[in-house]
mmCIF file of C-alpha atoms in Angstrom:
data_model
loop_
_atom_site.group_PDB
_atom_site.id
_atom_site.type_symbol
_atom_site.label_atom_id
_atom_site.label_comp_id
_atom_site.label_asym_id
_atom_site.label_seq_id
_atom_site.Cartn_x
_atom_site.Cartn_y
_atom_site.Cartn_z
ATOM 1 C CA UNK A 1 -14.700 81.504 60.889
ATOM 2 C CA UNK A 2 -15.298 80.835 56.991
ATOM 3 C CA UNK A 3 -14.226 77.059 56.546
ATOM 4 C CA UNK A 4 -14.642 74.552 53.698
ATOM 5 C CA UNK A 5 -12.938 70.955 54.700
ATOM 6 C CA UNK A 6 -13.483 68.361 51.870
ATOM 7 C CA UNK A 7 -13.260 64.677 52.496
ATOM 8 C CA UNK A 8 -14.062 61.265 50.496
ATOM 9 C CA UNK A 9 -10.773 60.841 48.747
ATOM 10 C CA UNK A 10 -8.611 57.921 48.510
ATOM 11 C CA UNK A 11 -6.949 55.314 46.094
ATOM 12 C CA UNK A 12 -9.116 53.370 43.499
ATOM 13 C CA UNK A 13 -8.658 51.516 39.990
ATOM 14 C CA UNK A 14 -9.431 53.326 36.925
ATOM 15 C CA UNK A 15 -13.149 52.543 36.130
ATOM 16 C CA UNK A 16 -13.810 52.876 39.814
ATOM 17 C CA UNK A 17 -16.156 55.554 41.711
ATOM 18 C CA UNK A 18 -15.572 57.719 44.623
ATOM 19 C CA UNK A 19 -17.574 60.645 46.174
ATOM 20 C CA UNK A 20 -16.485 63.731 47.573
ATOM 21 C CA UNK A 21 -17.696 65.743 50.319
ATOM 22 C CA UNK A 22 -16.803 69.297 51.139
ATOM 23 C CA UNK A 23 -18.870 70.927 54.664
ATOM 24 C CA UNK A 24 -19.044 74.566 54.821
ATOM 25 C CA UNK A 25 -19.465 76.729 57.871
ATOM 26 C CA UNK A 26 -19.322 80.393 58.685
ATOM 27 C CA UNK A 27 -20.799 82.276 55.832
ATOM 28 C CA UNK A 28 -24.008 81.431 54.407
ATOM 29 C CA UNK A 29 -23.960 78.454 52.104
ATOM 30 C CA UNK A 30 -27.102 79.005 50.636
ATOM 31 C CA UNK A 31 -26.774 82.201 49.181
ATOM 32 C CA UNK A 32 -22.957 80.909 47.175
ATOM 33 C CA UNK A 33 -22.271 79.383 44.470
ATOM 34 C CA UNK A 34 -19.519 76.380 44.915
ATOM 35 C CA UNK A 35 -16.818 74.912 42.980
ATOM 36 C CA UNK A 36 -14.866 72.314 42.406
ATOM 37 C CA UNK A 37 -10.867 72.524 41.489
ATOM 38 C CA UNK A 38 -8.287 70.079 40.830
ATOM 39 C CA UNK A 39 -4.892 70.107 40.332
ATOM 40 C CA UNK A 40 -2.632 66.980 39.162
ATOM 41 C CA UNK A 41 1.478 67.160 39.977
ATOM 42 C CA UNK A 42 3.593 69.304 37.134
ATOM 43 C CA UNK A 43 0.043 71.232 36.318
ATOM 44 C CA UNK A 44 -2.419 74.097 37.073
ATOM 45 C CA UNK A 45 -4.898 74.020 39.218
ATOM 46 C CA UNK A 46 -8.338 73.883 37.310
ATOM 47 C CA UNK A 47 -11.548 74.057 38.084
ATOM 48 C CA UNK A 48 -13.867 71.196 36.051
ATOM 49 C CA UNK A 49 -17.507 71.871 38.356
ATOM 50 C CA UNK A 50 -19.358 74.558 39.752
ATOM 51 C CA UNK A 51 -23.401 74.428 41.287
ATOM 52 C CA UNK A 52 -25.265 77.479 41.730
ATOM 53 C CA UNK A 53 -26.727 78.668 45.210
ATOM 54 C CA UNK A 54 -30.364 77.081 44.346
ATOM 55 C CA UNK A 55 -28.595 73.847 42.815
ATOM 56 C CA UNK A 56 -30.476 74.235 40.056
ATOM 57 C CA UNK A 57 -27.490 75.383 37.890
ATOM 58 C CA UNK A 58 -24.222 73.211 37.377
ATOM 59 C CA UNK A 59 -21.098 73.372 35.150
ATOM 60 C CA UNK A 60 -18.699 70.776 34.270
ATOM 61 C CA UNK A 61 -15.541 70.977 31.969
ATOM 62 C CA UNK A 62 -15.488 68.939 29.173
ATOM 63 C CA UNK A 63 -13.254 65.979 30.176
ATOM 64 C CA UNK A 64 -15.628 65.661 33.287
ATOM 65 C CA UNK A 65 -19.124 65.992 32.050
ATOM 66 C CA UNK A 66 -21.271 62.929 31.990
ATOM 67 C CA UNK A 67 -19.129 61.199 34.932
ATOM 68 C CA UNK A 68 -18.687 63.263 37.430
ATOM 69 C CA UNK A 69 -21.538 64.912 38.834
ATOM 70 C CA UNK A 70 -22.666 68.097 41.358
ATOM 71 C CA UNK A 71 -24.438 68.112 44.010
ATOM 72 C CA UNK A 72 -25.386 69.901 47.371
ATOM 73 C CA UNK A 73 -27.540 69.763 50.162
ATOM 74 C CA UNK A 74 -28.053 73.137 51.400
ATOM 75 C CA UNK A 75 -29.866 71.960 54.986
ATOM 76 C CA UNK A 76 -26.491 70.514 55.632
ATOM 77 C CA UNK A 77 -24.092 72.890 54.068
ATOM 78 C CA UNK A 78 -22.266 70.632 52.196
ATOM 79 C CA UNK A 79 -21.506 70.263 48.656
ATOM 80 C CA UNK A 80 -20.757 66.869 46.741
ATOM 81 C CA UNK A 81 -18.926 65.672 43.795
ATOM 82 C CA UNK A 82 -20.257 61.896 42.952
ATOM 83 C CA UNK A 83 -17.089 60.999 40.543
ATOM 84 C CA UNK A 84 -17.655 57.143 38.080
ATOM 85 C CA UNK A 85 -15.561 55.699 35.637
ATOM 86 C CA UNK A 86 -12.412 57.473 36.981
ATOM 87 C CA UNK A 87 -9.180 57.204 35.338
ATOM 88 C CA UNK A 88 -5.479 57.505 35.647
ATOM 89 C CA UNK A 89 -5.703 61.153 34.670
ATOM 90 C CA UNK A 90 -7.882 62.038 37.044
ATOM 91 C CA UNK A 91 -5.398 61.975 39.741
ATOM 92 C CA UNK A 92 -4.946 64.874 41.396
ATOM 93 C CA UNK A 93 -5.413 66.843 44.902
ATOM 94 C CA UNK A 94 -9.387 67.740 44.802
ATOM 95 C CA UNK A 95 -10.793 71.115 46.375
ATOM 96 C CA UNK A 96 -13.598 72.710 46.830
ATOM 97 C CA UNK A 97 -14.173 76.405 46.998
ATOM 98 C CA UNK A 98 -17.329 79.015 47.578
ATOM 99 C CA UNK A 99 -17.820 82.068 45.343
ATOM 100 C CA UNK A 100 -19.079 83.768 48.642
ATOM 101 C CA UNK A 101 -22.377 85.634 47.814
ATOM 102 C CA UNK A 102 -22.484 85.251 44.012
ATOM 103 C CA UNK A 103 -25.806 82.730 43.507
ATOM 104 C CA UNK A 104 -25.466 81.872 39.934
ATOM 105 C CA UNK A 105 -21.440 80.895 38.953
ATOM 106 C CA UNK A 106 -20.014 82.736 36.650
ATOM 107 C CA UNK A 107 -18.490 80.940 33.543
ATOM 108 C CA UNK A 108 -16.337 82.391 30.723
ATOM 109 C CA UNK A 109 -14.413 79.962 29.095
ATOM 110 C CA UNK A 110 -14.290 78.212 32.396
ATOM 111 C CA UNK A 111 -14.577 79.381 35.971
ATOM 112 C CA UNK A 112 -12.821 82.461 37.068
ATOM 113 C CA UNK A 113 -10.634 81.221 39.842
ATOM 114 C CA UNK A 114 -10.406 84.237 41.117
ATOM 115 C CA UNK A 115 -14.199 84.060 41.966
ATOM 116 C CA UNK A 116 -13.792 81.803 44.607
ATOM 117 C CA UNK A 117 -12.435 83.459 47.885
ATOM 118 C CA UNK A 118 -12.569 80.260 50.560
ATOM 119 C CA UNK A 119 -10.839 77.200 50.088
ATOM 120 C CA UNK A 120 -10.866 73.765 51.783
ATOM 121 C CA UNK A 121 -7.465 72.181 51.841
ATOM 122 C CA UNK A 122 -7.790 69.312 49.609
ATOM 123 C CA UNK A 123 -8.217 66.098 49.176
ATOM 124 C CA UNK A 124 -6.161 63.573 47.182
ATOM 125 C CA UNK A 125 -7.799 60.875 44.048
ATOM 126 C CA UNK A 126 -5.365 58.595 43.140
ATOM 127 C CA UNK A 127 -6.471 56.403 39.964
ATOM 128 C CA UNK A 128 -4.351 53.560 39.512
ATOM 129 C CA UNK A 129 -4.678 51.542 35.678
#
């Protein structure tokens, strides 16, 4: 059974720092490149991070980059998002997702959503200012 289940979430003040974890199981996590999405009440669901297979390769949208960062630990099959200075527009329900057998990510303008076949079920930032 493929399964991604994130956890790590919770309430914090804007400046503040939370990580995110997101263990895989039932495909090979290794050989995938993973994502993470967000998506904030009233909006789309985007996704602002993505690490290749190796780890060697990451990707981070523009209102991310430099304070969130990507991790994973492949020994352990799980995937991390460290995420500092966080602010009120950052809140949103956080997932993670695999791009099953694809080893570098592909980016356009972004990630294609529609890469990413698995899906953990979330798990909610709440920034408060």
């Amino acid at each position: 059974q493929v399964q991604l289940v994130e956890s790590g979430g919770g309430s914090v003040q804007a400046g503040g720092s939370l990580r995110l974890s997101c263990a895989a199981s039932g495909y090979t996590f290794s050989n995938s490149c993973m994502g993470w999405f967000r998506q904030a009440p009233g909006k789309s669901r985007e996704g602002f991070a993505a690490i290749s297979a190796g780890g060697g390769s990451t990707y981070y949208r523009h209102s991310v980059e430099g304070r969130f960062t990507i991790s994973r630990d492949n020994a352990k099959n799980t995937v991390y998002l460290q995420l500092n200075s966080l602010k009120p527009e950052d809140t949103a329900m956080y997932y993670c997702a695999a791009d099953i057998g694809r080893t570098v990510c592909r980016i356009g303008a972004g990630l294609y959503q529609g890469d990413f076949a698995v899906w953990g079920q979330g798990t909610q930032v709440t920034v408060s200012s």
